[in-house]
Amino acid sequence: QVQLVESGGGLVQAGGSLRLSCAPSDRTFSMYAMGWFRQAPGKEREFVATISWSGFSTYYADSVKGRFTISRDAAKNTMYLQMNSLKPEDTAVYYCAADSRRGNRSRGTVDGYDYWGQGTQVTVSS
């Protein structure tokens, strides 16, 4: 069964940085659009960032624009989320996602993806 495995979460002080990684278990994911979402306690899962299969197109939620950078390394078959200037409100479980289906669809909603990782906790202390 294909899996997406996140890593890199942890506890950091406000203003600090973390880099999350997402490593698919199958190299076919290099051909899929991928994204990052997050979910704080008691809240719905929300979009953070997305990247095209080529890596040339990226899009961010307004709340993270200018602070987070999404990227992917085809040779390592890994997607990243570099998070800088972290704020306490960034605290959440972060999930990576991929869309293996044909056709265009919105990448800013959970319906835009059919594969999900188990999540990694990010906690930002004030």
Tab-separated table of C-alpha atoms in Angstrom:
chain	number	residue	atom	x	y	z
A	1	GLN	CA	0.000	0.000	0.000
A	2	VAL	CA	1.324	3.395	-0.981
A	3	GLN	CA	2.147	5.640	1.930
A	4	LEU	CA	3.092	9.258	2.540
A	5	VAL	CA	5.401	9.632	5.515
A	6	GLU	CA	5.878	13.027	7.146
A	7	SER	CA	8.781	13.954	9.397
A	8	GLY	CA	10.433	17.025	10.876
A	9	GLY	CA	7.799	18.220	13.296
A	10	GLY	CA	8.605	19.281	16.832
A	11	LEU	CA	8.558	22.022	19.430
A	12	VAL	CA	10.006	25.421	18.549
A	13	GLN	CA	9.847	28.915	20.028
A	14	ALA	CA	8.016	31.704	18.250
A	15	GLY	CA	10.194	33.183	15.545
A	16	GLY	CA	11.985	29.901	14.974
A	17	SER	CA	12.092	27.581	11.989
A	18	LEU	CA	11.300	23.979	11.104
A	19	ARG	CA	11.483	21.977	7.899
A	20	LEU	CA	8.935	19.268	7.279
A	21	SER	CA	9.544	16.415	4.851
A	22	CYS	CA	7.123	14.125	3.062
A	23	ALA	CA	8.480	10.955	1.515
A	24	PRO	CA	6.128	8.847	-0.612
A	25	SER	CA	6.765	5.118	-0.634
A	26	ASP	CA	6.234	5.008	-4.408
A	27	ARG	CA	8.229	6.963	-7.002
A	28	THR	CA	5.093	7.465	-9.124
A	29	PHE	CA	4.270	10.296	-6.728
A	30	SER	CA	6.861	12.367	-8.550
A	31	MET	CA	4.169	12.823	-11.236
A	32	TYR	CA	1.468	14.040	-8.818
A	33	ALA	CA	0.538	17.450	-7.500
A	34	MET	CA	1.150	17.549	-3.767
A	35	GLY	CA	0.314	19.780	-0.876
A	36	TRP	CA	0.468	20.517	2.833
A	37	PHE	CA	-2.496	20.969	5.163
A	38	ARG	CA	-2.742	21.496	8.897
A	39	GLN	CA	-5.296	20.874	11.593
A	40	ALA	CA	-5.369	22.520	14.999
A	41	PRO	CA	-7.392	21.050	17.892
A	42	GLY	CA	-11.093	21.698	17.446
A	43	LYS	CA	-10.636	23.129	13.952
A	44	GLU	CA	-11.102	21.850	10.442
A	45	ARG	CA	-8.164	20.790	8.325
A	46	GLU	CA	-6.936	23.827	6.405
A	47	PHE	CA	-4.863	24.354	3.309
A	48	VAL	CA	-1.264	25.539	3.720
A	49	ALA	CA	0.520	25.180	0.378
A	50	THR	CA	0.542	23.194	-2.851
A	51	ILE	CA	3.102	22.399	-5.552
A	52	SER	CA	2.684	21.075	-9.074
A	53	TRP	CA	4.232	17.795	-10.161
A	54	SER	CA	7.016	19.716	-11.949
A	55	GLY	CA	7.680	21.951	-8.977
A	56	PHE	CA	7.308	25.054	-11.130
A	57	SER	CA	3.957	26.150	-9.714
A	58	THR	CA	3.302	26.835	-6.064
A	59	TYR	CA	0.459	28.435	-4.143
A	60	TYR	CA	0.127	29.424	-0.488
A	61	ALA	CA	-2.529	30.274	2.033
A	62	ASP	CA	-2.451	33.955	2.923
A	63	SER	CA	-1.668	33.100	6.539
A	64	VAL	CA	1.702	31.559	5.611
A	65	LYS	CA	2.672	33.505	2.507
A	66	GLY	CA	6.149	34.970	2.851
A	67	ARG	CA	7.027	32.718	5.782
A	68	PHE	CA	6.641	29.176	4.398
A	69	THR	CA	8.184	27.666	1.275
A	70	ILE	CA	7.041	24.464	-0.384
A	71	SER	CA	9.441	22.552	-2.612
A	72	ARG	CA	10.137	19.086	-3.947
A	73	ASP	CA	13.255	17.137	-4.873
A	74	ALA	CA	12.546	14.651	-7.635
A	75	ALA	CA	15.866	12.830	-7.169
A	76	LYS	CA	15.055	12.203	-3.505
A	77	ASN	CA	11.340	11.722	-4.175
A	78	THR	CA	10.627	14.061	-1.281
A	79	MET	CA	8.512	17.151	-0.718
A	80	TYR	CA	9.423	19.807	1.841
A	81	LEU	CA	7.816	22.633	3.765
A	82	GLN	CA	10.306	25.165	5.104
A	83	MET	CA	8.615	27.132	7.878
A	84	ASN	CA	10.229	30.354	9.094
A	85	SER	CA	9.107	33.056	11.522
A	86	LEU	CA	6.808	30.580	13.191
A	87	LYS	CA	3.935	31.857	15.298
A	88	PRO	CA	1.945	30.169	18.086
A	89	GLU	CA	-1.053	30.096	15.731
A	90	ASP	CA	0.938	27.805	13.416
A	91	THR	CA	0.624	25.071	16.037
A	92	ALA	CA	-1.154	22.102	14.457
A	93	VAL	CA	-0.744	18.632	13.057
A	94	TYR	CA	0.662	19.027	9.554
A	95	TYR	CA	-0.349	16.591	6.807
A	96	CYS	CA	1.112	16.033	3.375
A	97	ALA	CA	-1.195	15.036	0.552
A	98	ALA	CA	-1.021	13.960	-3.081
A	99	ASP	CA	-3.469	13.756	-5.971
A	100	SER	CA	-3.071	10.734	-8.269
A	101	ARG	CA	-6.194	11.432	-10.328
A	102	ARG	CA	-6.387	12.840	-13.831
A	103	GLY	CA	-7.940	16.219	-14.466
A	104	ASN	CA	-7.781	19.662	-12.966
A	105	ARG	CA	-9.245	20.394	-9.570
A	106	SER	CA	-8.813	22.881	-6.799
A	107	ARG	CA	-5.651	22.260	-4.817
A	108	GLY	CA	-6.816	24.449	-1.971
A	109	THR	CA	-9.295	22.008	-0.466
A	110	VAL	CA	-9.062	18.501	0.988
A	111	ASP	CA	-11.089	17.207	-1.969
A	112	GLY	CA	-8.169	18.037	-4.218
A	113	TYR	CA	-6.143	15.088	-2.906
A	114	ASP	CA	-6.682	11.343	-2.600
A	115	TYR	CA	-3.605	10.311	-0.622
A	116	TRP	CA	-2.781	11.547	2.876
A	117	GLY	CA	-0.012	11.039	5.373
A	118	GLN	CA	-0.503	10.369	9.067
A	119	GLY	CA	0.603	13.841	10.111
A	120	THR	CA	3.407	15.354	12.169
A	121	GLN	CA	2.916	17.637	15.168
A	122	VAL	CA	4.262	21.181	15.096
A	123	THR	CA	4.088	23.149	18.347
A	124	VAL	CA	5.162	26.785	18.534
A	125	SER	CA	5.576	28.220	22.019
A	126	SER	CA	5.188	31.906	22.772
